[in-house]
Tab-separated table of N, CA and C in Angstrom:
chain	number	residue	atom	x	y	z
A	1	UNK	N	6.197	-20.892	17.250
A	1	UNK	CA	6.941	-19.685	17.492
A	1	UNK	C	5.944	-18.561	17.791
A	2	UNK	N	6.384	-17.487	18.682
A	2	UNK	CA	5.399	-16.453	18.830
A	2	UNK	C	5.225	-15.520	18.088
A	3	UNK	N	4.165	-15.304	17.903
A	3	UNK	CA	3.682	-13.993	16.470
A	3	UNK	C	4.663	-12.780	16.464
A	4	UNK	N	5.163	-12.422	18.049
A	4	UNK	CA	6.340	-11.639	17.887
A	4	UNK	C	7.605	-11.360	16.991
A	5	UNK	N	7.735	-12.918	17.313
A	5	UNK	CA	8.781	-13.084	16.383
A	5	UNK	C	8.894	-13.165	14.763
A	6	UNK	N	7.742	-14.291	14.398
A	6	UNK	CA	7.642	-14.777	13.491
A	6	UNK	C	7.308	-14.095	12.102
A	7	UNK	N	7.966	-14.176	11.002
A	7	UNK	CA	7.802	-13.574	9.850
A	7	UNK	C	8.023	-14.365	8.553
A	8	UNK	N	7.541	-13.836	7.835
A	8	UNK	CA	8.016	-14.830	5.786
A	8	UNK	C	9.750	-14.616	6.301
A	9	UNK	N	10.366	-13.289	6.137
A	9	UNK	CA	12.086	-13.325	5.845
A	9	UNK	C	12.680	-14.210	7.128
A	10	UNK	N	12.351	-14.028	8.465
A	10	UNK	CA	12.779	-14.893	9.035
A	10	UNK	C	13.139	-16.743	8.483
A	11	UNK	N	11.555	-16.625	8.491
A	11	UNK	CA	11.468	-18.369	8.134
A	11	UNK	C	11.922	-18.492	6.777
A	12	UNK	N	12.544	-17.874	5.827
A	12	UNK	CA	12.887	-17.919	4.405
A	12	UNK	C	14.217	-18.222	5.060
A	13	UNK	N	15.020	-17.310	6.077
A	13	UNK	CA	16.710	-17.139	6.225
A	13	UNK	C	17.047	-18.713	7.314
A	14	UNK	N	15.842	-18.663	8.251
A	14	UNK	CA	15.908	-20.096	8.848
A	14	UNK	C	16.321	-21.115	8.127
A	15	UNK	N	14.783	-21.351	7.037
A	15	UNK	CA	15.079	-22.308	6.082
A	15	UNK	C	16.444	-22.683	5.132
A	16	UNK	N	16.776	-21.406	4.434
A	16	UNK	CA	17.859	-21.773	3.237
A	16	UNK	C	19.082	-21.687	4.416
A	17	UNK	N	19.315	-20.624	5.199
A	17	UNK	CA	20.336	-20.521	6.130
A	17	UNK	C	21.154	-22.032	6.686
A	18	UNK	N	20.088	-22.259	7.485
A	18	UNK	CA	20.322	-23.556	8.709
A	18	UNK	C	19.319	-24.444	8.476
A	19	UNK	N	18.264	-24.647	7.003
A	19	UNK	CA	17.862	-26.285	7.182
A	19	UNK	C	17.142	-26.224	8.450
A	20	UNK	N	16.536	-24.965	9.513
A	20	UNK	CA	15.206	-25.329	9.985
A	20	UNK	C	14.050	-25.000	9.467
A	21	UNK	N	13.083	-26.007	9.959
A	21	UNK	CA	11.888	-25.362	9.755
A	21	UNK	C	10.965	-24.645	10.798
A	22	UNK	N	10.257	-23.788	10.472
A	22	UNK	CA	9.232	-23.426	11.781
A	22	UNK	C	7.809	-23.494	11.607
A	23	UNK	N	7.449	-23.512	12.367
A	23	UNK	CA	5.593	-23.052	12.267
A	23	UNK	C	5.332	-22.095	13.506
A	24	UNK	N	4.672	-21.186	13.345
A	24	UNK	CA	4.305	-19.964	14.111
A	24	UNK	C	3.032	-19.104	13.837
A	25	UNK	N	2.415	-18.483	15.024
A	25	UNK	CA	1.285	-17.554	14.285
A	25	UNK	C	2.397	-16.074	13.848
A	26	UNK	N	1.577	-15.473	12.898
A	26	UNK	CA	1.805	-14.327	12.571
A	26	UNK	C	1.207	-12.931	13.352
A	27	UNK	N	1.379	-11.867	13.180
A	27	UNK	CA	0.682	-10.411	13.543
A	27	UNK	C	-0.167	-10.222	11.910
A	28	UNK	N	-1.160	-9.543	12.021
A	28	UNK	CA	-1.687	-9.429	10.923
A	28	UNK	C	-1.382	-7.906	10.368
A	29	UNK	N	-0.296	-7.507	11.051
A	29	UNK	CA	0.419	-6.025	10.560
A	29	UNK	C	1.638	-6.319	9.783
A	30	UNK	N	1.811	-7.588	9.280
A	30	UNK	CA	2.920	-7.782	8.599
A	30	UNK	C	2.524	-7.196	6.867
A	31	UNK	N	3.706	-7.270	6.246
A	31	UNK	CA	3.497	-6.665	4.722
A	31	UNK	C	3.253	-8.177	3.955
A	32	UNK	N	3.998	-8.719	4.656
A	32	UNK	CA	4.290	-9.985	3.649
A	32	UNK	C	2.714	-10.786	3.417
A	33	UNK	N	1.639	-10.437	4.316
A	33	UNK	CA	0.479	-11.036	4.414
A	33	UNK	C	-0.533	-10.692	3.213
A	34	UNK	N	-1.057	-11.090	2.345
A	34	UNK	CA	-2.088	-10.984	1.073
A	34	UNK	C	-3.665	-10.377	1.894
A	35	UNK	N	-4.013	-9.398	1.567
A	35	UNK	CA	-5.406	-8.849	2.040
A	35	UNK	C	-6.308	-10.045	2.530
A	36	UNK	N	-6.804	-10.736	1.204
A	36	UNK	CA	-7.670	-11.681	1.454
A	36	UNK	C	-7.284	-12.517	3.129
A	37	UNK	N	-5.991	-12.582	3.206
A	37	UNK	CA	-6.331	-13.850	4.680
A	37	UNK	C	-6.256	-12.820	5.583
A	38	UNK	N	-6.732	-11.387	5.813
A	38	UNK	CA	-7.055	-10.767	6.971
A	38	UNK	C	-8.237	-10.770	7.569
A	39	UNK	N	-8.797	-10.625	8.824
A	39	UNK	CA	-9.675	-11.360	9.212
A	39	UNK	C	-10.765	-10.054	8.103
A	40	UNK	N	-12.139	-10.484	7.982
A	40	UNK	CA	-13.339	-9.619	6.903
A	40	UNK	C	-14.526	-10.137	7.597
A	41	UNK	N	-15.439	-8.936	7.467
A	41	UNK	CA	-16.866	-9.452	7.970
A	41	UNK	C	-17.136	-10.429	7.002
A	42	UNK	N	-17.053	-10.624	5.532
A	42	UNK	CA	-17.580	-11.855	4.934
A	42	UNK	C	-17.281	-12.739	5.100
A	43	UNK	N	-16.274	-13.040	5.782
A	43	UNK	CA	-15.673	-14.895	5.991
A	43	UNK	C	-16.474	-15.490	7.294
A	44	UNK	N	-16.883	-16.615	6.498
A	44	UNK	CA	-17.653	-17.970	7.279
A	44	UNK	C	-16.541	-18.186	8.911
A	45	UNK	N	-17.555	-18.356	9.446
A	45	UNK	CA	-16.519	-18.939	10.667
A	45	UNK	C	-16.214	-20.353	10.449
A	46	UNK	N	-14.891	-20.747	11.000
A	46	UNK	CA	-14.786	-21.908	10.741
A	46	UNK	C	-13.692	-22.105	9.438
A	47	UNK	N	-13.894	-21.467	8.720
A	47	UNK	CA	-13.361	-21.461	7.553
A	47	UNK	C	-11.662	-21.257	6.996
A	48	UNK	N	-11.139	-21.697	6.236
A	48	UNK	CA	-9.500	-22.212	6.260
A	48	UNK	C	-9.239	-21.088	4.874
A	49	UNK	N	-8.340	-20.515	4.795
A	49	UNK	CA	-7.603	-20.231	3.471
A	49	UNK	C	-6.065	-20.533	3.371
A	50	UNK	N	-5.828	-21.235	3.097
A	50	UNK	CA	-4.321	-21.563	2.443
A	50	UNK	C	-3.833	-20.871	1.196
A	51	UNK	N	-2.623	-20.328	1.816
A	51	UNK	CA	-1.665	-20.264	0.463
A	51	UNK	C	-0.362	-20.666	0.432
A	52	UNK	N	0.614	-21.326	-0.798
A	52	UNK	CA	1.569	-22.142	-1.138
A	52	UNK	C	2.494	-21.488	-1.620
A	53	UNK	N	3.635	-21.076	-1.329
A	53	UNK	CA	4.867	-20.648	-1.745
A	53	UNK	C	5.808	-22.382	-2.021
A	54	UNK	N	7.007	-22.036	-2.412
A	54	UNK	CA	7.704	-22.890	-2.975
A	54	UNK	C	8.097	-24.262	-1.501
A	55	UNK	N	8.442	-23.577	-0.371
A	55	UNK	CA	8.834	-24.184	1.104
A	55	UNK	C	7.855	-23.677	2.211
A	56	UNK	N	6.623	-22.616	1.736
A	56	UNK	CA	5.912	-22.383	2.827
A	56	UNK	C	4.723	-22.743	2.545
A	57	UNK	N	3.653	-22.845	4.113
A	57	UNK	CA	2.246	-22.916	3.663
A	57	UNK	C	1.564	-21.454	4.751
A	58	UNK	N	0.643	-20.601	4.210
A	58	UNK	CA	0.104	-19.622	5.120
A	58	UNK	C	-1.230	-20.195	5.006
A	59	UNK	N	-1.581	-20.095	6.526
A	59	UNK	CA	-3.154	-20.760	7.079
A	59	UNK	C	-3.698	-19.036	7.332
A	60	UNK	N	-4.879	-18.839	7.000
A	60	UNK	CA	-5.690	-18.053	7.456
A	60	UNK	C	-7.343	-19.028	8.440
A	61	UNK	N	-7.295	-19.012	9.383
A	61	UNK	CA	-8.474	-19.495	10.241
A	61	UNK	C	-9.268	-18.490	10.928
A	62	UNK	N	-10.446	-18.987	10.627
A	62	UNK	CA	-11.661	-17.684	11.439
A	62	UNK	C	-12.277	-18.464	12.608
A	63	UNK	N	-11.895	-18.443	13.593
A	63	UNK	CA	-12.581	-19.148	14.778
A	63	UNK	C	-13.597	-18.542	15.237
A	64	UNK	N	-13.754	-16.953	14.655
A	64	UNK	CA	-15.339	-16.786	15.392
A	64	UNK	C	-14.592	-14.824	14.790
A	65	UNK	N	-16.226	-15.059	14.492
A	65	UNK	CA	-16.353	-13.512	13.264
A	65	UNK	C	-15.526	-12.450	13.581
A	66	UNK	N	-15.094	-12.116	12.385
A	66	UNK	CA	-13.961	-10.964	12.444
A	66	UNK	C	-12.771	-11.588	13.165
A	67	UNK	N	-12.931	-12.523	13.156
A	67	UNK	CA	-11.053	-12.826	13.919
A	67	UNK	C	-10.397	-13.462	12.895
A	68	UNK	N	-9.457	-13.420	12.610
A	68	UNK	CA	-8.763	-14.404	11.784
A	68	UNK	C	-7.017	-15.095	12.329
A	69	UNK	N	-7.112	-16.565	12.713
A	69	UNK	CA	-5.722	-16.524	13.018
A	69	UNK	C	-4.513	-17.018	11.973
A	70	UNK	N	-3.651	-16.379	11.812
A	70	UNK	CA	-2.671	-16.259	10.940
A	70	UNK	C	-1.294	-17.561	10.922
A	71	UNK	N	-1.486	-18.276	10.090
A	71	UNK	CA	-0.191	-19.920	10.551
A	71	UNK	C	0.816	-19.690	9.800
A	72	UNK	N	1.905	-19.356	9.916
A	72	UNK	CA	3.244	-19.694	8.642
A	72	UNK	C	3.903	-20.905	9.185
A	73	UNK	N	3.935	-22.004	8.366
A	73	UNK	CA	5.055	-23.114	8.365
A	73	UNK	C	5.830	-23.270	7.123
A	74	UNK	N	7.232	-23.870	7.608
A	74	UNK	CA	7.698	-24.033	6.646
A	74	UNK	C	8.001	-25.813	6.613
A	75	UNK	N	7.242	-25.873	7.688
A	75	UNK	CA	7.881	-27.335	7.546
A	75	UNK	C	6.213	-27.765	7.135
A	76	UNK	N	5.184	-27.788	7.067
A	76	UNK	CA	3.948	-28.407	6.275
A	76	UNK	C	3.687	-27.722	5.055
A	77	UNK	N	4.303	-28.329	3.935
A	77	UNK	CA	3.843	-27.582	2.393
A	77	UNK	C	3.532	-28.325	1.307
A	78	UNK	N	2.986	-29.567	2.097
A	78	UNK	CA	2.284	-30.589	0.995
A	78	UNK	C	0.738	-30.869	1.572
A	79	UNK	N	0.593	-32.046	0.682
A	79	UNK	CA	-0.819	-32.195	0.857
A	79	UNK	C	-1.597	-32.404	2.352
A	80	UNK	N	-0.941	-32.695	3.109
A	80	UNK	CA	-1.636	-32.519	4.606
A	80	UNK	C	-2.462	-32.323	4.646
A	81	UNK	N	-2.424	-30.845	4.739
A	81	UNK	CA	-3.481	-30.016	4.811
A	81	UNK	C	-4.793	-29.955	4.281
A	82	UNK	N	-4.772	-30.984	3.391
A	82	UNK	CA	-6.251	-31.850	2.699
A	82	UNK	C	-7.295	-32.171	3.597
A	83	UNK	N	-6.216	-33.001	4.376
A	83	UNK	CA	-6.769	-34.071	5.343
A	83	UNK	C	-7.602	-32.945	6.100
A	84	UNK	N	-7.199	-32.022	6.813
A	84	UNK	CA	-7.667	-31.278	7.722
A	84	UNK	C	-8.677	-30.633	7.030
A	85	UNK	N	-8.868	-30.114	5.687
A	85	UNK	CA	-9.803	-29.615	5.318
A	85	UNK	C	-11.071	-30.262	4.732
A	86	UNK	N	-10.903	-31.493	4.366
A	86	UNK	CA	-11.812	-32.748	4.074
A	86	UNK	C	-12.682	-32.431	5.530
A	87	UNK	N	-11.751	-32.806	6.627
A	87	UNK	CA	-12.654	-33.331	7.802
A	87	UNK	C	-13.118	-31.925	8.396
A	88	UNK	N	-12.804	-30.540	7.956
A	88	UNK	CA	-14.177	-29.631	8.284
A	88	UNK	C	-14.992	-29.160	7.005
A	89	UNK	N	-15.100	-29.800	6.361
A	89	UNK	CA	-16.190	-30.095	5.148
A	89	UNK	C	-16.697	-31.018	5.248
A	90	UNK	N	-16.552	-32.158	5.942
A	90	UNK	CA	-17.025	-33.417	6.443
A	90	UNK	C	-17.989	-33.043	7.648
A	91	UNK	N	-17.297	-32.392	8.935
A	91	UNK	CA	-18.291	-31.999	10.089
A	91	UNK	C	-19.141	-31.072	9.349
A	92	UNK	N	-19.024	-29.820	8.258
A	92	UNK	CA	-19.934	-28.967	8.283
A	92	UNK	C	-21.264	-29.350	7.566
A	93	UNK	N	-20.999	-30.742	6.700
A	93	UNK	CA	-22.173	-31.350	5.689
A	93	UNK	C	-22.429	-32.606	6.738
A	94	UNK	N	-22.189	-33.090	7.572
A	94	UNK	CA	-22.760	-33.940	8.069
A	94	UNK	C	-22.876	-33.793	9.715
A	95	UNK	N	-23.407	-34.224	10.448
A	95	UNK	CA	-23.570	-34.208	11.935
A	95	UNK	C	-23.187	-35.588	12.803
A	96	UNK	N	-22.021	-35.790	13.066
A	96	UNK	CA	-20.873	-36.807	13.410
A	96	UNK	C	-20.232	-36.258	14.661
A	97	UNK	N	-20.079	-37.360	15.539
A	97	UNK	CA	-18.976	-36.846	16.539
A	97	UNK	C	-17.574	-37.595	16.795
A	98	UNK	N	-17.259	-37.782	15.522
A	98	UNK	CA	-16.011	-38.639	14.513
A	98	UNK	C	-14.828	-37.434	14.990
A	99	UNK	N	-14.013	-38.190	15.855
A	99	UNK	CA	-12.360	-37.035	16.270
A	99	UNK	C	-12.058	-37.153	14.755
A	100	UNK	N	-10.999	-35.624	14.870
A	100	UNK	CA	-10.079	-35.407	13.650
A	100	UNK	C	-9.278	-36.655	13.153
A	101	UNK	N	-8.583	-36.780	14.373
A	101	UNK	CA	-7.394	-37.620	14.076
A	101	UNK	C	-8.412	-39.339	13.595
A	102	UNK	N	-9.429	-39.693	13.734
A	102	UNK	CA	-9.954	-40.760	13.768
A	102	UNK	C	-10.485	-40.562	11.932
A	103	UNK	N	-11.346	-39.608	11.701
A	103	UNK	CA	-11.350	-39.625	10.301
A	103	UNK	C	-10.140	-39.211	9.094
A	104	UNK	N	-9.068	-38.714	9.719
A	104	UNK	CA	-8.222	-38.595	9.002
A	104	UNK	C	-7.886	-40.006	8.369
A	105	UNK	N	-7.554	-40.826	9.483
A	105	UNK	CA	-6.784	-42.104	9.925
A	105	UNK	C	-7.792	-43.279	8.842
A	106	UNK	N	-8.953	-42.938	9.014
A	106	UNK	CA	-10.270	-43.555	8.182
A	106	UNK	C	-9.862	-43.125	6.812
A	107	UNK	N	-9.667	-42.115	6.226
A	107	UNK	CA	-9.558	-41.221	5.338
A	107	UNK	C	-8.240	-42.062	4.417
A	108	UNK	N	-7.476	-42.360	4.840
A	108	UNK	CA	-5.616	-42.573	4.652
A	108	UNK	C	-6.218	-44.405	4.032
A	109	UNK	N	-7.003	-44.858	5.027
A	109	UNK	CA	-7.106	-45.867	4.262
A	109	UNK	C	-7.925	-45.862	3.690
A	110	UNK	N	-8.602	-45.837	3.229
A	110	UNK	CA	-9.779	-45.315	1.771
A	110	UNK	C	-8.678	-45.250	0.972
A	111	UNK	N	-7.751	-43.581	1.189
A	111	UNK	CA	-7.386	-43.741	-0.164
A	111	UNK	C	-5.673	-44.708	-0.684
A	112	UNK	N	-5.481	-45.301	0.476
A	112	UNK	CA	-5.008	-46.354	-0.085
A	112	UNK	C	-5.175	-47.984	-0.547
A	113	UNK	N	-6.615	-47.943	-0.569
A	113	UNK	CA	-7.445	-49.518	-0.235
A	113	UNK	C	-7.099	-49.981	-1.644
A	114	UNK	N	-7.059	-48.682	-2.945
A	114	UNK	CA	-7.078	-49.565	-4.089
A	114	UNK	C	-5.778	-50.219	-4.147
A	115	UNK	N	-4.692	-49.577	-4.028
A	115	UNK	CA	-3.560	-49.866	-4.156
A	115	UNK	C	-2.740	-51.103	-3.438
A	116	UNK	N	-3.525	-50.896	-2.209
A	116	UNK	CA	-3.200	-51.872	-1.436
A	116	UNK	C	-3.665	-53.501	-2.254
A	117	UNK	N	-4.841	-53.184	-2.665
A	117	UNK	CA	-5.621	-54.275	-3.519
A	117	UNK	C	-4.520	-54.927	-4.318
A	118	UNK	N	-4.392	-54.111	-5.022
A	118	UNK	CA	-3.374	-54.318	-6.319
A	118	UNK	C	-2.471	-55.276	-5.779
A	119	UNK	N	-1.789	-54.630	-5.067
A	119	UNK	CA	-0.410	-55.545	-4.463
A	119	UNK	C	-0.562	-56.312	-3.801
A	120	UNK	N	-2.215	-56.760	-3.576
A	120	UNK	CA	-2.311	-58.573	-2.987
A	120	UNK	C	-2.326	-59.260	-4.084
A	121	UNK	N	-2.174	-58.831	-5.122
A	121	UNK	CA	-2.296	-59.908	-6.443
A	121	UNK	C	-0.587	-59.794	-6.895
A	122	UNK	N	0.375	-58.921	-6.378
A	122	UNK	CA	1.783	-59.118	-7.033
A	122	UNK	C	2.230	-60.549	-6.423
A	123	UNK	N	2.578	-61.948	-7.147
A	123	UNK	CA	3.051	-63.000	-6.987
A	123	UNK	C	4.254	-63.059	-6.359
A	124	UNK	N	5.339	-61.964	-6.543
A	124	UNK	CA	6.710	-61.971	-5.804
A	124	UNK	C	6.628	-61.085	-4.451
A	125	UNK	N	5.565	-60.710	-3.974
A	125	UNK	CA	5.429	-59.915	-2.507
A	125	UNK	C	5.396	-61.593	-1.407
A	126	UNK	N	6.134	-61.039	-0.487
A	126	UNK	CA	6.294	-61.995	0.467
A	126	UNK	C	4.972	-62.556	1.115
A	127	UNK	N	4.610	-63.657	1.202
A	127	UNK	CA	3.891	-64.536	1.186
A	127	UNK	C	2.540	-63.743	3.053
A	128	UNK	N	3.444	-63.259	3.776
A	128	UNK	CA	2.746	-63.158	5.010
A	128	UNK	C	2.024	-61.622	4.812
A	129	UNK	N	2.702	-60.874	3.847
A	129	UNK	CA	2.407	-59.638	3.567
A	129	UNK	C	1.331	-59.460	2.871
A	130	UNK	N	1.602	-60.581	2.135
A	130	UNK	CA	0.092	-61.479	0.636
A	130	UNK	C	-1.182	-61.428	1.426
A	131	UNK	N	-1.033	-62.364	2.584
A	131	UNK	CA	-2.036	-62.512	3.413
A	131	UNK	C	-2.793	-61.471	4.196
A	132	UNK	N	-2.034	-60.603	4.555
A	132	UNK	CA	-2.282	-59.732	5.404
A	132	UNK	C	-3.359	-58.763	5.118
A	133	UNK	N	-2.573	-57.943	3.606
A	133	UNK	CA	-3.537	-57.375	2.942
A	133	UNK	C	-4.785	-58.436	2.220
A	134	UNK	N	-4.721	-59.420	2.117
A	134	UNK	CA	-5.782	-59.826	1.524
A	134	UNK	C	-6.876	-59.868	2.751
A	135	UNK	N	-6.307	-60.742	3.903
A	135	UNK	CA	-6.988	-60.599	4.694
A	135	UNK	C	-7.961	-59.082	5.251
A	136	UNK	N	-7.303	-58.363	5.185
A	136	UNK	CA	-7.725	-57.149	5.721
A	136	UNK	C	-8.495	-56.350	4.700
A	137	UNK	N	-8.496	-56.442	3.288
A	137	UNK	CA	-9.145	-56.084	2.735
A	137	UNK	C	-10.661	-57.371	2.202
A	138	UNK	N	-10.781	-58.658	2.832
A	138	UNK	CA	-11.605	-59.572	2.906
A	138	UNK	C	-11.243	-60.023	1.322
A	139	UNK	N	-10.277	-59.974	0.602
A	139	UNK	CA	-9.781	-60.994	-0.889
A	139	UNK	C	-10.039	-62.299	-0.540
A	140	UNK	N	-10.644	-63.127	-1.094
A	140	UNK	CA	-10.153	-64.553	-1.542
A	140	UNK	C	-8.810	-64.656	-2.124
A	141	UNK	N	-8.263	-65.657	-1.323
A	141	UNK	CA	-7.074	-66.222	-2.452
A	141	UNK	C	-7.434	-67.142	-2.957
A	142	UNK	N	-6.348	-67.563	-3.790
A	142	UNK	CA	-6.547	-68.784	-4.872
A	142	UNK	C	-6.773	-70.136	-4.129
A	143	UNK	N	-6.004	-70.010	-2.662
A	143	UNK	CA	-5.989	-71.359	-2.115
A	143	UNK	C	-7.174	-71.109	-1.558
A	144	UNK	N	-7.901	-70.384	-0.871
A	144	UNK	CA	-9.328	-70.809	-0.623
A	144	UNK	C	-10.808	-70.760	-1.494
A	145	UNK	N	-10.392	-70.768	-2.811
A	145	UNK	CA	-11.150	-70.647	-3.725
A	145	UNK	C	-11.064	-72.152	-4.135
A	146	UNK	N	-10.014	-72.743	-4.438
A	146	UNK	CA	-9.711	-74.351	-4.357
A	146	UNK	C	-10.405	-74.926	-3.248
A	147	UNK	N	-10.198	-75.070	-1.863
A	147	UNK	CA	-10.784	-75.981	-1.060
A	147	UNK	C	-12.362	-75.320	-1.238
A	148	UNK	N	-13.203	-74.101	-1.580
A	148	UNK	CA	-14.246	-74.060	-1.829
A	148	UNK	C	-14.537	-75.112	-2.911
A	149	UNK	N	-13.893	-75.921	-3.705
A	149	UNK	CA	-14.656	-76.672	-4.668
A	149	UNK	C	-14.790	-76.049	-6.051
A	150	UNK	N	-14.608	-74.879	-6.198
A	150	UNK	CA	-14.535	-74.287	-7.224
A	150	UNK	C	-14.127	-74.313	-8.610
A	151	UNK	N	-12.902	-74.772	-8.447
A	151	UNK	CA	-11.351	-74.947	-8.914
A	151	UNK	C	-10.928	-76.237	-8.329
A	152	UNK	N	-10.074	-76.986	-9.226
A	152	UNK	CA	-8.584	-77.556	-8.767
A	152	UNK	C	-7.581	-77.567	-9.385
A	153	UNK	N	-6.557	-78.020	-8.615
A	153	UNK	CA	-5.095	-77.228	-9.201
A	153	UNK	C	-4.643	-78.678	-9.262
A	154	UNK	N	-3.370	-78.435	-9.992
A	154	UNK	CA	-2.319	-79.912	-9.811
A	154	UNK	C	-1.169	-79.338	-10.641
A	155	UNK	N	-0.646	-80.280	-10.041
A	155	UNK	CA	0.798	-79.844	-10.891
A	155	UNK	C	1.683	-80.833	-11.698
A	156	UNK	N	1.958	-80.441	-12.400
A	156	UNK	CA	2.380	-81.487	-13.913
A	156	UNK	C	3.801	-80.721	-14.424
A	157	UNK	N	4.893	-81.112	-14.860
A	157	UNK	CA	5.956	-81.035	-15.509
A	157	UNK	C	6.040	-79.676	-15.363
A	158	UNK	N	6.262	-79.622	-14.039
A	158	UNK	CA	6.742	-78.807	-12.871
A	158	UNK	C	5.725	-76.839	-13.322
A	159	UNK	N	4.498	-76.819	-13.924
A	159	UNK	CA	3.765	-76.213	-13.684
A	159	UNK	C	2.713	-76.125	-12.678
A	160	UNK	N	2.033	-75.360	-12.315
A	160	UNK	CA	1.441	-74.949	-11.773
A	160	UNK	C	0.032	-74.844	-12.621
A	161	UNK	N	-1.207	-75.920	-13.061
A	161	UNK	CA	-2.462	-75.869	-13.737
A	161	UNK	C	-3.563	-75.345	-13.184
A	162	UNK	N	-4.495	-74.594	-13.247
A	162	UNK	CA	-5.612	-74.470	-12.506
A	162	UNK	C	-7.038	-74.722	-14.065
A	163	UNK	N	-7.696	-76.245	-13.476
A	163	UNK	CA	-8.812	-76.618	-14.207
A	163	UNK	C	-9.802	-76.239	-13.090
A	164	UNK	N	-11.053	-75.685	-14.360
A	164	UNK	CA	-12.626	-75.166	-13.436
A	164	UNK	C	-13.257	-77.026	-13.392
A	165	UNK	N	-13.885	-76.308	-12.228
A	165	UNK	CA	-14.915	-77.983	-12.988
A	165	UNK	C	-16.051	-77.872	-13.728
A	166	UNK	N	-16.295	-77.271	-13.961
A	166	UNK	CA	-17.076	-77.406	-14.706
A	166	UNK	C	-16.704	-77.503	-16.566
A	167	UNK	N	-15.109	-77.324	-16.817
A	167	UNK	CA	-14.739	-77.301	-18.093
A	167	UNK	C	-14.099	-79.318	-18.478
A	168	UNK	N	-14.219	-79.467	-18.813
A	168	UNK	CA	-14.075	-81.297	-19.593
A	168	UNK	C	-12.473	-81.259	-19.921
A	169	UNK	N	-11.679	-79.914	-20.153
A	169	UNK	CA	-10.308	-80.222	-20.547
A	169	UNK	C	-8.868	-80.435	-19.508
């Protein structure tokens, strides 16, 4: 939306009104705006300030000294915005020419690798799904831990046994 338009009461009456959301820049002559995200000779270029209301998020961005551009959404007010700030704390400590969208995407699975883990070991997850993640996270399963020699299995009065060899029982 254009900064013309766009305001906190608008996007408050949007929201509860009619269930839209918007995202728009702001004018930095609005009231509703907090000092700190106006553009200041002390702010780093480059640099993000967020703030969180209950349905909104306000971006303050400095693309180059003394400017600051102003974001109201109401439709991004969760963690997102992590992602984006990881990966310019990521470019500013390291020297990479890694796209946004590519370390985000890197990022998402990291932090779901443990979990994913986990649920290659749930026994009632569907068998191709079992594989998939195991595969992709490089797991051994049980069945190729058996044809390694490792282990053998058999089955007796309708269990399922797994003897080491190296144990006598």
């Amino acid at each position: 939306m254009d900064n013309w338009f766009t305001s906190v009461p608008l996007a408050k009456s949007l929201l509860d009104e009619h269930t839209l959301t918007m995202v728009g820049t702001l004018r930095k002559n609005k009231p509703e705006i907090p000092k700190c995200f106006l553009p200041e000779k002390k702010r780093e270029t480059t640099s993000s300030i967020f703030g969180f209301q209950k349905d909104m998020t306000l971006c303050s961005y400095v693309p180059k000294p003394r400017k600051a551009v102003l974001l109201l959404s109401t439709m991004h007010h969760d963690d997102n915005v992590e992602g984006i700030n990881s990966y310019v704390i990521y470019k500013s400590k390291i020297d990479s020419n890694i796209s946004r969208r590519l370390f985000i995407k890197l990022l998402a699975v990291d932090l779901v690798k443990p979990h994913q883990i986990s649920r290659a070991s749930i026994p009632t997850l569907p068998r191709p799904l079992q594989k998939r993640l195991k595969r992709q996270h490089e797991i051994q399963d049980q069945e190729s831990i058996s044809e390694a020699g490792r282990s053998q299995s058999y089955k007796s009065n309708d269990h399922m046994n797994i003897v080491c060899k190296n144990c006598n029982d």
